[in-house]
Coordinates of C-alpha atoms in Angstrom, one line a residue:
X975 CA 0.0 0.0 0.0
X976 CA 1.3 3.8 -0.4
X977 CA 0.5 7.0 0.5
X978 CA -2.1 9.0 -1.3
X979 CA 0.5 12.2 -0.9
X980 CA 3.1 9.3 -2.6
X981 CA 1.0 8.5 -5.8
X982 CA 0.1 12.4 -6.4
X983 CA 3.9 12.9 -6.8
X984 CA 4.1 14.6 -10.4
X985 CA 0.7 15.0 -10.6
X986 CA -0.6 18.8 -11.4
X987 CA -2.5 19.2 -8.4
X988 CA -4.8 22.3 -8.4
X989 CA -6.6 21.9 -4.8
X990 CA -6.5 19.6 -2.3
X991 CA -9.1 19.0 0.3
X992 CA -8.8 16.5 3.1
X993 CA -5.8 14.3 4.1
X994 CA -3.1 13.0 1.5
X995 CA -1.1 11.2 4.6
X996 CA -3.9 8.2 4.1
X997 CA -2.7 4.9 3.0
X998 CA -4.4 3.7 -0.2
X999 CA -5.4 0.2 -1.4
X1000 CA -5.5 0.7 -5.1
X1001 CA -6.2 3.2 -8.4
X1002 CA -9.7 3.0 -10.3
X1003 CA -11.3 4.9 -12.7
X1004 CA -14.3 2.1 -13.2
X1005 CA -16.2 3.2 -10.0
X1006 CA -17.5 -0.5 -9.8
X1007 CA -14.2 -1.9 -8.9
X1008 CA -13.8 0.2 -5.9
X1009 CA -13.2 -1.6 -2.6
X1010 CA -12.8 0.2 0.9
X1011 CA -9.4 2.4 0.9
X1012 CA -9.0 3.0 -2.7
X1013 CA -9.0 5.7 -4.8
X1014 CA -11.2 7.0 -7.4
X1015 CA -10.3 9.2 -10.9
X1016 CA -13.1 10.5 -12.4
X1017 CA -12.3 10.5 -15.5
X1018 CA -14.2 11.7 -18.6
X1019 CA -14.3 9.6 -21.5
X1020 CA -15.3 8.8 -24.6
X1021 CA -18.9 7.8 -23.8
X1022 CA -19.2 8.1 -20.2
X1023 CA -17.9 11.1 -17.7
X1024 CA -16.3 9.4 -14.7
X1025 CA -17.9 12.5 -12.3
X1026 CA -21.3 10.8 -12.4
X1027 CA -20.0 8.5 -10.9
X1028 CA -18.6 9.4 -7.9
X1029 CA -21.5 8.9 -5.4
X1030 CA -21.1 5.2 -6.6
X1031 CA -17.4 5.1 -5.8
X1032 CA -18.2 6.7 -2.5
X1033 CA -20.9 4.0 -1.5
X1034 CA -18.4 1.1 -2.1
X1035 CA -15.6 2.7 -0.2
X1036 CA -13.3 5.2 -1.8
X1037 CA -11.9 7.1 0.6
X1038 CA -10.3 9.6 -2.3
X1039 CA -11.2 10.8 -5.1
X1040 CA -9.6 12.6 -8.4
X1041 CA -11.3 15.2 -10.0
X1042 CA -11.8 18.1 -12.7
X1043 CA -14.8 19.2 -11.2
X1044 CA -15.7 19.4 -7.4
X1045 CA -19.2 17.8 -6.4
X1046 CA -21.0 20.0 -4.1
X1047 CA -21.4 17.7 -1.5
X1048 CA -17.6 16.5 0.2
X1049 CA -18.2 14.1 2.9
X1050 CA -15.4 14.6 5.1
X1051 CA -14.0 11.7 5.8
X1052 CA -13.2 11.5 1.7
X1053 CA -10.0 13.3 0.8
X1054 CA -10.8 15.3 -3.0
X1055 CA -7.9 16.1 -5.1
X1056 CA -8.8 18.8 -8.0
X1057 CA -6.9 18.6 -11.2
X1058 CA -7.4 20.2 -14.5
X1059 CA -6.4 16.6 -16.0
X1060 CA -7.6 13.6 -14.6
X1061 CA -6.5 11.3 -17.2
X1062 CA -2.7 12.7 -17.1
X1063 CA -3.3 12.1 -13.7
X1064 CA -4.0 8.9 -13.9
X1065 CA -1.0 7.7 -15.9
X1066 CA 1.1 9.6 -13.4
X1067 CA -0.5 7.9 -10.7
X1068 CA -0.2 4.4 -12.1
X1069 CA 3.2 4.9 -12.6
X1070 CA 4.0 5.9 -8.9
X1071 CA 1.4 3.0 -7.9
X1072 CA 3.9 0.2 -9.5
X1073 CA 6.7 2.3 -8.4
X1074 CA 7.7 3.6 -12.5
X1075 CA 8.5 0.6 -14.1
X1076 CA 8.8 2.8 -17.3
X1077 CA 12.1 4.0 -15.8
X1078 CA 13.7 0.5 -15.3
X1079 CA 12.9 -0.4 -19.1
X1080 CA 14.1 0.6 -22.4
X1081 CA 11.1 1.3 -23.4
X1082 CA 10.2 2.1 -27.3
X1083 CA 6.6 3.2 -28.6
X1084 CA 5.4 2.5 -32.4
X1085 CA 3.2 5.2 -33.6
X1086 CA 1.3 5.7 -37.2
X1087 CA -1.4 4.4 -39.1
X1088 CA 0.1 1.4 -40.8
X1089 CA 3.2 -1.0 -39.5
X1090 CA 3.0 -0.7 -36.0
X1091 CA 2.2 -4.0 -35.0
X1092 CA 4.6 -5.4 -37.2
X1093 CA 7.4 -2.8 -36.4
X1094 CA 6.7 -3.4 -32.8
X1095 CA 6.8 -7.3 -33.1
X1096 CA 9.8 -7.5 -35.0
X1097 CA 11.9 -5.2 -32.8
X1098 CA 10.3 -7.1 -29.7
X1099 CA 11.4 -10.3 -31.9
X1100 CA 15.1 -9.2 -32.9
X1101 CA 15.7 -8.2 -29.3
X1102 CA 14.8 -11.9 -28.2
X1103 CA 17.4 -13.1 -30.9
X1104 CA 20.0 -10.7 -29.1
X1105 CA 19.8 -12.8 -25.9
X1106 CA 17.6 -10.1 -24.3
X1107 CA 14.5 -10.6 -22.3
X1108 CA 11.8 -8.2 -23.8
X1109 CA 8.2 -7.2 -23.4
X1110 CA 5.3 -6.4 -26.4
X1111 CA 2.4 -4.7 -26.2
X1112 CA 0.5 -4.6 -29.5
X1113 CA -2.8 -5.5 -31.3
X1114 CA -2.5 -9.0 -32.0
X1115 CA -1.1 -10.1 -28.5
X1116 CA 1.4 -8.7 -25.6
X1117 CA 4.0 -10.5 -24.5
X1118 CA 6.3 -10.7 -21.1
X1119 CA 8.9 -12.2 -22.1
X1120 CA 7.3 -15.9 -23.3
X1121 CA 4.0 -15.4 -21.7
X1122 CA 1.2 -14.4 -23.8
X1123 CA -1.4 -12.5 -22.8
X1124 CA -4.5 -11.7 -24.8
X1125 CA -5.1 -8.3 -26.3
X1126 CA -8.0 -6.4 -26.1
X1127 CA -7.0 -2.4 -27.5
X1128 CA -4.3 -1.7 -29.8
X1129 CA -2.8 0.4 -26.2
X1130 CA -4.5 -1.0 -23.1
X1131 CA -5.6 1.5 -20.8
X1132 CA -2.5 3.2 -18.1
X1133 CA -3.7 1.1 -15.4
X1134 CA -3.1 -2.2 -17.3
X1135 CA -0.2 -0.5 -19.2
X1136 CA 1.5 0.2 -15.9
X1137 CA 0.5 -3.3 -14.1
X1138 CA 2.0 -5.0 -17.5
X1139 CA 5.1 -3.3 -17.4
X1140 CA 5.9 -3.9 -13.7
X1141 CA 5.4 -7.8 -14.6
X1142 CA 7.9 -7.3 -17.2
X1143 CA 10.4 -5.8 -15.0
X1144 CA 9.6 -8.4 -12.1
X1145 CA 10.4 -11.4 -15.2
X1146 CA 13.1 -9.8 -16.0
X1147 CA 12.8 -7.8 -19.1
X1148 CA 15.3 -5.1 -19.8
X1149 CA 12.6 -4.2 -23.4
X1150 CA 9.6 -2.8 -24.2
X1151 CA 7.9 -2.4 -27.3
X1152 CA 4.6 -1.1 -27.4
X1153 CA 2.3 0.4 -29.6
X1154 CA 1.0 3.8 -29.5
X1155 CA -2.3 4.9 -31.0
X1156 CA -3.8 7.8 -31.8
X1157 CA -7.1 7.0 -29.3
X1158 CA -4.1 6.1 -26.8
X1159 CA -1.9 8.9 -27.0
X1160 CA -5.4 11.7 -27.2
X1161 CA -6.7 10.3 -24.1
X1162 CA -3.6 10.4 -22.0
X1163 CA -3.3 6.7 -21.6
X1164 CA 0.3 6.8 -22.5
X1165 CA 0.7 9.4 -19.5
X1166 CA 3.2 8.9 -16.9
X1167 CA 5.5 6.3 -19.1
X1168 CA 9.8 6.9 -19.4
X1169 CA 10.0 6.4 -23.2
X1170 CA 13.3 5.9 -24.3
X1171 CA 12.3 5.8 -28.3
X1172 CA 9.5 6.5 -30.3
X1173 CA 9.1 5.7 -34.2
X1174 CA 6.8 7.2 -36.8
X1175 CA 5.8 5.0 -39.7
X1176 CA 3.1 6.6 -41.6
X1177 CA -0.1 8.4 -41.7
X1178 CA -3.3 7.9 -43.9
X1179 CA -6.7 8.1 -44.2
X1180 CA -7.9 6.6 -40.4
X1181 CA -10.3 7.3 -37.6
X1182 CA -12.2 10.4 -38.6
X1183 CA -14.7 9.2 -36.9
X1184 CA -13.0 9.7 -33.8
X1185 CA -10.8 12.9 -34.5
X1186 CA -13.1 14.8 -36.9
X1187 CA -10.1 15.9 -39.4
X1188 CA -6.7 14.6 -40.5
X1189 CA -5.5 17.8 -38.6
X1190 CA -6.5 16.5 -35.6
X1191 CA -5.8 13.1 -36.5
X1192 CA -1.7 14.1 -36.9
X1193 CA -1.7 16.4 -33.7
X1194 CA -2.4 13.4 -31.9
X1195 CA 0.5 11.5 -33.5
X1196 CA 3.0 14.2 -33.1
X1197 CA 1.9 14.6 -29.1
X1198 CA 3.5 11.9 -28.7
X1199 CA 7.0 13.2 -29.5
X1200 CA 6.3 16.9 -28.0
X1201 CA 6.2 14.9 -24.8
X1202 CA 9.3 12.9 -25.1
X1203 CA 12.2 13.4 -22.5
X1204 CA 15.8 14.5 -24.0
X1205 CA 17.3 11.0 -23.6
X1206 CA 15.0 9.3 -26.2
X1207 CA 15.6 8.7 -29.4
X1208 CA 12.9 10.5 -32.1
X1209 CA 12.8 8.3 -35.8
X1210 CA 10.4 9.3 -38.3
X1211 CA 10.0 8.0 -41.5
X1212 CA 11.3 11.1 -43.6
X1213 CA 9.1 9.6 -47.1
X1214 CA 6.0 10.6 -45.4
X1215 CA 5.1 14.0 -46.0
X1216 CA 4.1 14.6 -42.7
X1217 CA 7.0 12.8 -41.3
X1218 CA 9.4 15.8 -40.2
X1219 CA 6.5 17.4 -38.8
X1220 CA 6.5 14.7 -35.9
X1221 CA 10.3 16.3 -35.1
X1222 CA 9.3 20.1 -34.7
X1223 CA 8.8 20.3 -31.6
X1224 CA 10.4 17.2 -29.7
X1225 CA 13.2 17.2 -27.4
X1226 CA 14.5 14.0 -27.9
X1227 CA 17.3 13.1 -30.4
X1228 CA 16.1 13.5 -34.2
X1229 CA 16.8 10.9 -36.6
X1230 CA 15.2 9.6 -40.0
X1231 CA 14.9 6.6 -42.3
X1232 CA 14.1 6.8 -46.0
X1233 CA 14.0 4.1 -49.0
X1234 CA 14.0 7.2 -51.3
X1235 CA 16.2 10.1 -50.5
X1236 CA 19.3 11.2 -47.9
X1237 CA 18.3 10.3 -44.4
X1238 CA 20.3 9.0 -41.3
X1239 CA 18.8 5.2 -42.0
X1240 CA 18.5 3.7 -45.3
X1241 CA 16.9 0.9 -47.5
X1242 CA 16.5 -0.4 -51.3
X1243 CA 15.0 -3.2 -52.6
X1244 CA 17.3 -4.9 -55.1
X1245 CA 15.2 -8.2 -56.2
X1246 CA 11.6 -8.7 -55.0
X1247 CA 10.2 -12.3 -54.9
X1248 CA 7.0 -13.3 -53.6
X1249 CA 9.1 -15.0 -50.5
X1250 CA 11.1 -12.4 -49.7
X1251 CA 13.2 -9.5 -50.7
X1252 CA 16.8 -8.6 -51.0
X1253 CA 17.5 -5.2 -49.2
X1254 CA 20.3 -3.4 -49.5
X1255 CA 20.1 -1.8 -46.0
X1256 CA 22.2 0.8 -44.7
X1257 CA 24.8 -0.2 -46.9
X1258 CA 24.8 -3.6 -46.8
X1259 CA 22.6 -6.8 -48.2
X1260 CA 20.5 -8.7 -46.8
X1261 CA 18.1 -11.3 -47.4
X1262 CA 14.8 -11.3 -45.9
X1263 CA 11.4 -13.1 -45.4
X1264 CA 9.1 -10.4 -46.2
X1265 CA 7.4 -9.1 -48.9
X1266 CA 6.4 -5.6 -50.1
X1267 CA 7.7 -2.2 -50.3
X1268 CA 5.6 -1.4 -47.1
X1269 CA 7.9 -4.4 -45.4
X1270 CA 11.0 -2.5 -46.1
X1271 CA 9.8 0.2 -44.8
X1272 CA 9.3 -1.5 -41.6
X1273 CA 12.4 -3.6 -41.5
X1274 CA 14.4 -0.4 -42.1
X1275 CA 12.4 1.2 -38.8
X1276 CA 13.0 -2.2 -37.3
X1277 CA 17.1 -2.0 -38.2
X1278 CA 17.0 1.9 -37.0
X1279 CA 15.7 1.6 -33.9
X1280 CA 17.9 -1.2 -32.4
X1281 CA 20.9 0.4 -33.6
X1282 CA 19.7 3.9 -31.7
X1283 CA 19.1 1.1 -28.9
X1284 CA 22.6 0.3 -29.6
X1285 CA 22.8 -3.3 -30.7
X1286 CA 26.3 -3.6 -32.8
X1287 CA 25.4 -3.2 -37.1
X1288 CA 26.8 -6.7 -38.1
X1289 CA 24.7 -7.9 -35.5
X1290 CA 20.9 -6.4 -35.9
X1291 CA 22.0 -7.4 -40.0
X1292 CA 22.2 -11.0 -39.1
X1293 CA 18.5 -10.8 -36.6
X1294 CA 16.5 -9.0 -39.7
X1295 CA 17.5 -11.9 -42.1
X1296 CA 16.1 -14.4 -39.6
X1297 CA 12.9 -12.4 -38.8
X1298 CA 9.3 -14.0 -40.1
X1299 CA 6.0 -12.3 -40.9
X1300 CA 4.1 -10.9 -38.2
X1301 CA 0.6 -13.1 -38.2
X1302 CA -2.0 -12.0 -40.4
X1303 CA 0.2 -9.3 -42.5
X1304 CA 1.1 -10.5 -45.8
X1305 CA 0.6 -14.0 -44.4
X1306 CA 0.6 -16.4 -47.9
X1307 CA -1.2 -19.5 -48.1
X1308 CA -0.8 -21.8 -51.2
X1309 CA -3.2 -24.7 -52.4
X1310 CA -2.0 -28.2 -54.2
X1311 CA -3.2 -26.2 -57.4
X1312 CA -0.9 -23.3 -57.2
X1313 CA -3.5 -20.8 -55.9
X1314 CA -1.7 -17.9 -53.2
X1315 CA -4.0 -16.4 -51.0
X1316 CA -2.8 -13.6 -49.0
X1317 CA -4.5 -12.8 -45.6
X1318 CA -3.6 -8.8 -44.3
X1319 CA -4.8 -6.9 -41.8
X1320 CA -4.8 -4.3 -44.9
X1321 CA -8.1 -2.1 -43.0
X1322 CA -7.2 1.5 -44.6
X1323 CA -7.4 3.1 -48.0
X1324 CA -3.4 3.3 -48.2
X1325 CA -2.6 -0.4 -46.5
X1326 CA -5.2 -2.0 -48.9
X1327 CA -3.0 0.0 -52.1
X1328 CA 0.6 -1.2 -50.3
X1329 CA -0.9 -4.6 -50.4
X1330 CA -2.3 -4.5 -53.8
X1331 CA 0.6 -2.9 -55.6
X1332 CA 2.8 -5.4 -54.0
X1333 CA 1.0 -8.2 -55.4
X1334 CA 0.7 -6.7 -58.7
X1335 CA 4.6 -6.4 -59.2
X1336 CA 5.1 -10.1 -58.2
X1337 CA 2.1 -11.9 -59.9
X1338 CA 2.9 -13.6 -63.6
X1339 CA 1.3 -11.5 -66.1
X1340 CA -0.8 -14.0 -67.6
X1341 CA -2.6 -14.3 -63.6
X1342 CA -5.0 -12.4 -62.3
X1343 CA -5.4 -10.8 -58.7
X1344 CA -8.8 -11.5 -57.2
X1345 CA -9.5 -8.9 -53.5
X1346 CA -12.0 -10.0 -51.0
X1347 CA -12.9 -6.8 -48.7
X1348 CA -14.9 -5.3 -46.4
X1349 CA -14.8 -2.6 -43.9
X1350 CA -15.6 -2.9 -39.8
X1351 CA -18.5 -1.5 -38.7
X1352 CA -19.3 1.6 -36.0
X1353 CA -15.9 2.8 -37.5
X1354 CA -14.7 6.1 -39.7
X1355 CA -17.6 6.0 -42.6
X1356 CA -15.6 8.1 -45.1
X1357 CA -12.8 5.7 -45.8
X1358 CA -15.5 2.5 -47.1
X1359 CA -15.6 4.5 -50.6
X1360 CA -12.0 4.8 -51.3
X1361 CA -10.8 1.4 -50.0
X1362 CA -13.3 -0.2 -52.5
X1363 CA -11.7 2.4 -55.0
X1364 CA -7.9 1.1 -54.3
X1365 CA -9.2 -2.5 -54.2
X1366 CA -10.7 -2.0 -58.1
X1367 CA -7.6 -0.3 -59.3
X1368 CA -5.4 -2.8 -58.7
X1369 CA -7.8 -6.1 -58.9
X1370 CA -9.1 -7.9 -62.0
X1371 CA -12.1 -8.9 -59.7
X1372 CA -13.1 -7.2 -56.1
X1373 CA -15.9 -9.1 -53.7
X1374 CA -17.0 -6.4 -51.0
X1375 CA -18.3 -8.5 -48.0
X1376 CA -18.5 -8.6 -44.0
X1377 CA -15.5 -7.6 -41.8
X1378 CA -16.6 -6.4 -39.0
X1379 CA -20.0 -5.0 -38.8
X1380 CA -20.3 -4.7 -35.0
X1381 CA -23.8 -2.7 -34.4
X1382 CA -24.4 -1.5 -38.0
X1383 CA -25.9 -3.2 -40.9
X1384 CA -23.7 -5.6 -42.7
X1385 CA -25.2 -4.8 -46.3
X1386 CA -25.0 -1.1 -45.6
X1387 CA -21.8 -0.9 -45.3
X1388 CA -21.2 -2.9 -48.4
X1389 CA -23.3 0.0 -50.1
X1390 CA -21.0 2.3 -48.6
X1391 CA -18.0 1.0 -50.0
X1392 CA -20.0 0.8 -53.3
X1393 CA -20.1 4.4 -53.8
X1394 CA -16.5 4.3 -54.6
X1395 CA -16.5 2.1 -57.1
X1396 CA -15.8 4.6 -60.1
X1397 CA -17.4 4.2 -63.7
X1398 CA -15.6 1.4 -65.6
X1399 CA -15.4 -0.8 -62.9
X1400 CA -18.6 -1.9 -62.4
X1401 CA -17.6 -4.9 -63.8
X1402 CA -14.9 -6.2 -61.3
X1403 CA -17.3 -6.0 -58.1
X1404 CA -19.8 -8.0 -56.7
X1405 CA -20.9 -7.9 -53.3
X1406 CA -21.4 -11.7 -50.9
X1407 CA -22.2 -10.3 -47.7
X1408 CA -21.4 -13.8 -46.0
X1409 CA -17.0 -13.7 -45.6
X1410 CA -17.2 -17.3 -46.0
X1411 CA -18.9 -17.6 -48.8
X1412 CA -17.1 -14.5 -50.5
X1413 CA -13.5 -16.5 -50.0
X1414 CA -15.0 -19.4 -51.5
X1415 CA -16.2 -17.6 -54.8
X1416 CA -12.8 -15.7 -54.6
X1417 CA -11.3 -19.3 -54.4
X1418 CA -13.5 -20.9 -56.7
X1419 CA -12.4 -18.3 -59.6
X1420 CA -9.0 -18.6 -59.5
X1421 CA -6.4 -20.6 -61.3
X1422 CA -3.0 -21.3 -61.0
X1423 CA -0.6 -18.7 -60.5
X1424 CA -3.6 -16.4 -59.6
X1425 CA -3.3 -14.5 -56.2
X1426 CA -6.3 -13.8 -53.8
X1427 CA -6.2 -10.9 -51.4
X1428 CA -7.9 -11.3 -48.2
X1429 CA -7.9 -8.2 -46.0
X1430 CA -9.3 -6.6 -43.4
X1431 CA -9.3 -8.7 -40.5
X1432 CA -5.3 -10.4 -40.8
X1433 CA -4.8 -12.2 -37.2
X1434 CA -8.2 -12.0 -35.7
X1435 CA -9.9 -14.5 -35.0
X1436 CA -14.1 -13.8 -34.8
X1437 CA -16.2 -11.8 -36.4
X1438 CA -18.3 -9.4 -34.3
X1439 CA -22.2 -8.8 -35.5
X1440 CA -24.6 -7.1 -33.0
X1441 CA -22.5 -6.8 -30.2
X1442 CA -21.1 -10.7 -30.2
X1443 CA -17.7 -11.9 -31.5
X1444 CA -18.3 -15.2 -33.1
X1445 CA -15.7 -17.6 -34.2
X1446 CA -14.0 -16.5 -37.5
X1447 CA -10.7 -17.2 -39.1
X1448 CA -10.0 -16.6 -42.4
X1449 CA -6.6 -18.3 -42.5
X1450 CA -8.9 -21.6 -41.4
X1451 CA -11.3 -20.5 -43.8
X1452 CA -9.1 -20.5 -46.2
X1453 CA -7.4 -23.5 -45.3
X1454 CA -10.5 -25.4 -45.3
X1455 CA -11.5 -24.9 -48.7
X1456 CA -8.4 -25.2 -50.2
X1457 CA -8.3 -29.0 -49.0
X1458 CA -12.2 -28.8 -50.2
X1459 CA -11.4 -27.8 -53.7
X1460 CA -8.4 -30.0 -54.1
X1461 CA -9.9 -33.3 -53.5

């Protein structure tokens, strides 16, 4: 237990009323796991403010509470703490609540609309091939050290950010590669965390339906390196054109990477083959087992970052070359009959084109490239059109289907992504709301050498429709009627 006056250390406190000398039992923000002794943040959030709430925090104990706005009513006995920001607060007083683990860490956060889970991955996995003991939190699992633990947000919230990170440090991991979204890094969840890096991959068409306008969208990408300490290391992919504007205003040490111009870390792709691609990278060559212009691009972050870190060149060379695919991102599967399908997370206008224009340089020219996509549902609206545009420009045939639909209507958003389909294409779509059935037609067209995309949903596993996640997989789909069609 600690001292209320011992987790407020850092915090901007504006008034205090009542005793900080109490001890504490724990931090919530969810009034309905206070017990007796804890504390409560009311904090204000997306669709619920955390001040209503407080009455219901009181009755089940709290003898604290955190606050932007004072209730009328103070019981005595309850020490209030006003601040103009309880959510910084709250990653502050996580932090002091596990006693910083942040600090003990070399700790590294992925930022950017494509590549972070498979930046974040791979440096989590090249670490592990140093010898090191490392932690990973990301979208498709985290990790301390071997253990894995299931995801459930691209960034957990800084409670569970701070819990994790202590059980790193107590397993004995000296790394931490995380993931840091845009959500994430608005609501303050990343508060209160020691980064020694950050990286900046990219930023596209995303999540307007949470931050309005792409204005907003890259202020909350490049808060994340205003707010770096002095010791870090700042990398941002210099190709993006709003890559140097993540470096403006940071006080940690700038760097860039580019495949395409001068910058402090480089990349080319020499040959491309549909198993890998021969990089010449900062100088030297290497072989390795990914695909796509997009996968250099990561690679090259990947290669950056553990040299900043300070892994020796010759080494982090030899670690790329062994790297594998992250699951679910340009993940190939090949039937008896010389079909490839291709399952990627590909969920953006831009990651559907990366994927696609890939495919297109390494397909025979006699074969045909066949997309399956949809796009998830209670999600930004504007980007259905001009995913279904990118799919039909670099298809010969596009099925728009289910990814997602959560609480909207399945068939609506297929109509959505219809509108994008421009004049002269007509031809190449069809729309099979049913995923299943859409990757067998997709299946069923296809011929030898032919390539079928996938995307949308890469690693996950279910399907969520009306509130429920049920059992979907399209690598098993996939799988299943491959064996089906060959028999």
């Amino acid at each position: 237990m600690k001292k209320l006056k011992e987790l407020l250390n850092g915090v901007n406190v504006g008034k205090v009323y009542g005793d900080t000398d109490r001890e504490i039992g724990h931090i919530h923000f969810d009034s309905r796991k206070i017990e007796p002794g804890d504390v409560f943040i009311a904090q204000r959030g997306v669709n619920a403010d955390g001040h209503a709430f407080i009455d219901k925090a009181l009755t089940r104990g709290a003898v604290a509470v955190v606050c932007e706005q004072l209730p009328e009513n103070r019981p005595e006995e309850v020490t209030y703490i006003w601040t103009a920001d309880t959510s910084e607060a709250l990653g502050v007083m996580a932090g002091n609540y596990w006693d910083n683990p942040s600090r003990e860490l070399k700790l590294v956060g992925v930022t950017g609309t494509n590549g972070k889970t498979t930046t974040a991955t791979l440096l989590y996995e090249l670490v592990r091939l140093a010898g090191e003991k490392a932690g990973l939190l990301s979208t498709v699992c985290n990790y301390i050290g071997e253990e894995k633990i299931p995801a459930t947000h691209t960034t957990p919230d800084a409670l569970s950010i701070q819990e994790l990170l202590r059980r790193m440090v107590d397993a004995g991991c000296r790394y931490c590669f995380m993931e840091a979204s845009s959500h994430a890094i608005h609501q303050k969840r990343i508060a209160g965390l020691d980064f020694d890096g950050a990286i900046f991959s990219n930023i596209t068409h995303d999540h307007l339906d949470y931050h309005k306008t792409f204005k907003a969208y890259i202020e909350a990408k490049k808060a994340f390196f205003d707010r770096l300490p002095a010791h870090a290391f700042a990398l941002t992919n210099a190709d993006d054109k709003n890559g140097l504007v993540m470096l403006q205003n940071t006080r940690a040490h700038r760097y860039t990477y580019s495949c395409r111009t001068m910058a402090d870390f480089t990349a080319k792709a020499i040959e491309k083959h549909l198993d890998g691609t021969l990089l010449r990278l900062d100088g030297e060559e290497v072989w390795t087992k990914f695909t796509g212009d997009f996968n250099a691009y990561n690679l090259l972050a990947v290669y950056a970052a553990a040299r900043l870190l300070g892994f020796p060149k010759e080494n982090v060379l030899e670690y790329v070359s062994l790297l594998v695919p992250v699951s679910g991102r340009f993940e190939t599967l090949i039937s008896t009959e010389g079909v490839m399908a291709v399952v990627d997370y590909a969920h953006t206008p831009d990651a559907v084109e990366n994927v696609l224009s890939t495919i297109c340089g390494l397909k025979g020219r006699d074969n045909q490239v066949i997309t399956v996509v949809g796009a998830g549902g209670d999600r930004d609206k504007t980007k259905r059109p001009e995913m279904a545009d990118a799919a039909c420009r670099y298809s010969d045939h596009v099925i728009l289907t289910s990814d997602n639909p959560r609480s909207e209507d399945p068939e609506q958003i297929i109509r959505d992504m219809l509108t994008g389909v421009k004049e002269g294409f007509q031809y190449r779509v069809e729309a099979i709301t049913d995923r299943k059935e859409a990757i067998r037609k997709a299946i069923g067209m296809a011929s030898k050498g032919d390539i079928i995309l996938v995307a949308g949903k890469g690693h996950e596993n279910y399907q969520e429709v009306k509130g429920v996640k049920h059992h979907f997989d399209d690598k098993e789909v996939i799988r299943e009627i491959f064996d089906l069609s060959n028999r």
